[in-house]
XYZ file of C-alpha atoms in Angstrom:
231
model
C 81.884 7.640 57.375
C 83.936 7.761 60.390
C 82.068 8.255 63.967
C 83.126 7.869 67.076
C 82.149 5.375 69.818
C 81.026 6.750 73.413
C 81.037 4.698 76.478
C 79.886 5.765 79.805
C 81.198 3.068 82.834
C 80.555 2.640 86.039
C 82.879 -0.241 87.400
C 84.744 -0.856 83.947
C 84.819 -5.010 84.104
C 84.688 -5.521 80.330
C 85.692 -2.190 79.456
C 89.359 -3.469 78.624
C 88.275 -6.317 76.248
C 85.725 -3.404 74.595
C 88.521 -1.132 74.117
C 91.223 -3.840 73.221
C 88.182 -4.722 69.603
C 87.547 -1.038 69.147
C 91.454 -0.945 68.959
C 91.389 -4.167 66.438
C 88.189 -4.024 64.348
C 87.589 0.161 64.576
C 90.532 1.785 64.795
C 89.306 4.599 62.789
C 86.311 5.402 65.453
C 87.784 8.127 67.928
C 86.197 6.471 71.501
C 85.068 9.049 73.970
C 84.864 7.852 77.649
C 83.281 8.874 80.676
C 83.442 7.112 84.625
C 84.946 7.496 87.590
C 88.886 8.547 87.273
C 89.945 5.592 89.690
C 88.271 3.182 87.336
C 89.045 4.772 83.628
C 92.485 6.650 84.287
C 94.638 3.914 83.070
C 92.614 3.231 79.709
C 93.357 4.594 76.460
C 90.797 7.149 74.788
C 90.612 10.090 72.447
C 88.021 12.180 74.773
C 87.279 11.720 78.642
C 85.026 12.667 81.096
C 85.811 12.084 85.152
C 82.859 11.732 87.131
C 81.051 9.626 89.535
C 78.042 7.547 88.445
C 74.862 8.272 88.497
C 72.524 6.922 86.228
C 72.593 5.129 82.703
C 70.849 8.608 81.386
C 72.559 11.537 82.705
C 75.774 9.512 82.201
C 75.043 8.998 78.449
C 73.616 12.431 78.061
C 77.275 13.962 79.224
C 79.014 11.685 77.165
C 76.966 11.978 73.968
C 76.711 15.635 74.194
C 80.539 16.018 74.299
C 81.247 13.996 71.218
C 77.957 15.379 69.336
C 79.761 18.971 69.841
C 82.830 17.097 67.974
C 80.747 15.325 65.089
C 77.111 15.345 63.825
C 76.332 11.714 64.957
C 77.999 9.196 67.098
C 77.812 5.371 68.257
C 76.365 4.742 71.711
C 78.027 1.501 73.003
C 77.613 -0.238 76.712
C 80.612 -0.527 78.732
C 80.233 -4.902 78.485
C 80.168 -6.054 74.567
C 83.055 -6.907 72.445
C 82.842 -5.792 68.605
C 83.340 -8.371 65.741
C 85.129 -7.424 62.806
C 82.458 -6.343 61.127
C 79.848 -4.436 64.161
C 81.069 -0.648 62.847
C 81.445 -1.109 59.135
C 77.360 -2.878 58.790
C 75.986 -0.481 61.411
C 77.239 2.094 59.021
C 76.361 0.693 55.546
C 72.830 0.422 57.405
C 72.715 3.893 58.358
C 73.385 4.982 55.260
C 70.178 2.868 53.631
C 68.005 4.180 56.262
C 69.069 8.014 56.051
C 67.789 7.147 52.334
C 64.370 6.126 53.365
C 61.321 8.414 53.518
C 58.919 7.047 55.806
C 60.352 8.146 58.912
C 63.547 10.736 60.030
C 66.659 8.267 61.267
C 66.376 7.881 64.905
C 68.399 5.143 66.514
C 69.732 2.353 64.442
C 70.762 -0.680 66.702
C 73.148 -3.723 66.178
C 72.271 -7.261 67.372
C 73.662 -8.989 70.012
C 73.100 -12.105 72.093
C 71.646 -10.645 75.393
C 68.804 -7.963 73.948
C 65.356 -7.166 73.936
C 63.336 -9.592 71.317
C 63.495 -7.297 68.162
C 67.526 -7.572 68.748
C 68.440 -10.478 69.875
C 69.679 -13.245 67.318
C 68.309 -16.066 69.510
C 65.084 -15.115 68.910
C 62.870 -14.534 65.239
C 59.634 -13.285 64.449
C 59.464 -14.674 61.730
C 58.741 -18.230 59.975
C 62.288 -19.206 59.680
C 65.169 -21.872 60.469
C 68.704 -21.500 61.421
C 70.660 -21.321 58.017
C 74.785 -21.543 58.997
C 73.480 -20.760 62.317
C 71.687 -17.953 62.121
C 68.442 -16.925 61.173
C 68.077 -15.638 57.739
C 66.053 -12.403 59.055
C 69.422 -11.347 60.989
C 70.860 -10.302 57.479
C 68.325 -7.375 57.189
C 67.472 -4.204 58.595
C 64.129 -3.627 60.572
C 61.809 -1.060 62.013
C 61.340 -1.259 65.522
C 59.520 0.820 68.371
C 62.083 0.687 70.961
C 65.756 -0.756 71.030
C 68.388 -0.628 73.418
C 71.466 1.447 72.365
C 73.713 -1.661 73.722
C 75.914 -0.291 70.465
C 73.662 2.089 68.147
C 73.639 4.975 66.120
C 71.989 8.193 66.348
C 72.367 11.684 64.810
C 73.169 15.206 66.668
C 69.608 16.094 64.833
C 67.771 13.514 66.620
C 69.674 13.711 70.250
C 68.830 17.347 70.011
C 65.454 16.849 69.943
C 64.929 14.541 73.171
C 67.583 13.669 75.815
C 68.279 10.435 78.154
C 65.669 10.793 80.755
C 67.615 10.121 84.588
C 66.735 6.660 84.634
C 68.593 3.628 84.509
C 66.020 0.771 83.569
C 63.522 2.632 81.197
C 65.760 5.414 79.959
C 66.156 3.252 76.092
C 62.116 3.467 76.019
C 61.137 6.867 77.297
C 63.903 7.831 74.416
C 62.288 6.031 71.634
C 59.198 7.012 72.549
C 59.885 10.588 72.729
C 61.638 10.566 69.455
C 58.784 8.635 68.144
C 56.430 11.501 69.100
C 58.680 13.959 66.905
C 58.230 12.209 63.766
C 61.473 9.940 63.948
C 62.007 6.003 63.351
C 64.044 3.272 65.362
C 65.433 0.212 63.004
C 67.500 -2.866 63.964
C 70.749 -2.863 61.960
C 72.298 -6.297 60.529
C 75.160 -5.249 62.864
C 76.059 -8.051 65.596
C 78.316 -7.451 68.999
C 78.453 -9.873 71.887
C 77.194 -8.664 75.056
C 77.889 -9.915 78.453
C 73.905 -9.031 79.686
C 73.379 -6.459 82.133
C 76.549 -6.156 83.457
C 76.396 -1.874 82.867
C 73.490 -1.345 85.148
C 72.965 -4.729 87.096
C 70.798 -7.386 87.686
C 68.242 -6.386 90.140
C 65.240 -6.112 87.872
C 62.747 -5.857 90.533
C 64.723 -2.584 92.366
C 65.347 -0.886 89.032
C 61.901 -1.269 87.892
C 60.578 0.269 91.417
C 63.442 3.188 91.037
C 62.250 4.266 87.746
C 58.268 4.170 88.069
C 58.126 7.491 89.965
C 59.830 9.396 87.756
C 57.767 7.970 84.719
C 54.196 8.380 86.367
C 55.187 12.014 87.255
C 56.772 12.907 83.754
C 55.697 10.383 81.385
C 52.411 9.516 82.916
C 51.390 7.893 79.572
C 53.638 6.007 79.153
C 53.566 4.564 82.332
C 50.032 3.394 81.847
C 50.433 2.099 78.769
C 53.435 -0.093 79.677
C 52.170 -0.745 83.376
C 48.294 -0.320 83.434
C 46.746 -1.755 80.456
């Protein structure tokens, strides 16, 4: 199944070598672009949207909701990983196993990477397990997860429909899982890998991005907010 690839960047430093292994390993993905036009005018893409930066969330949301008008699902990717040759076609076959499960509707399904929360990141393992050809033997199968970071993911029109990006930048992955959660849907983690730079889309300040969201969550998502920050 073909889907395309959206990207929302702000300053655009890896967006070149990103583009460059979309162009190599996915040429069959249409890639669908948003950022400012100083930074993205010169790069090659099926579908783009000019516009300053504002947050990770609203960014996404325009992007997203441009390509989902387009096709009925698409591939969220950050602006700073690099596909292997193989990151599309096993996010895919994985999608397709867990549209085929009954437990819970398809919400996001993530690839790995090497700069992730736990549940994705192949440096770390939950499980009783030793490096086998240098990776862990639980990296070859899918997983259900609470939350994941759409560093490069899947998700259906269906489920974007139901619960949009809030306007956060740090935060904006959870509230979405967790709303989608509420409506009866399920997150897994793909056997899909990319490399990721780490942080480079939203920056490195943890402590100022943590203190910029928490308003916004203890007005709107008040439970949340206690549950991750309170208990």
């Amino acid at each position: 199944m073909i889907c395309p690839i959206v990207i929302a960047t702000v300053k655009g430093h890896g967006l070149a070598v990103l583009l460059e292994s979309i162009k190599q390993y996915a040429p069959e993905c249409p890639v669908y672009l948003r950022g400012p036009e100083s930074v993205i005018e010169n790069f090659q893409a099926d579908f783009k949207i000019y516009g300053q930066p504002r947050n990770f969330g609203e960014d996404y949301n325009e992007i997203i909701e441009a390509a989902l008008k387009d096709w009925s699902s698409c591939i969220v990717a950050n602006d700073d990983i690099v596909l292997t040759p193989t990151s599309v076609k096993v996010l895919m076959e994985d999608v397709a196993i867990v549209r085929t499960m009954n437990s819970y509707k398809a919400g996001w399904v993530a690839a790995r990477c090497d700069a992730a929360r736990p549940c994705q990141n192949v440096r770390i393992t939950d499980q009783p397990e030793k490096l086998n050809f240098y990776k862990f033997p639980s990296e070859a199968h899918i997983k259900l997860v609470q939350e994941i970071s759409p560093i490069f993911a899947w998700i259906s029109s269906d489920a974007f429909e139901e619960a949009k990006f809030p306007p956060l930048n740090w935060y904006s992955d959870d509230v979405h899982c967790m709303d989608l959660i509420q409506k009866g849907y399920g997150h897994y983690v793909s056997a899909s890998y990319v490399h990721h730079i780490g942080s480079n889309t939203i920056g490195f300040d943890a402590q100022k991005l943590h203190e910029d969201a928490l308003p916004w969550l203890r007005e709107n998502r008040p439970s949340y907010a206690s549950a991750w920050f309170d208990s």
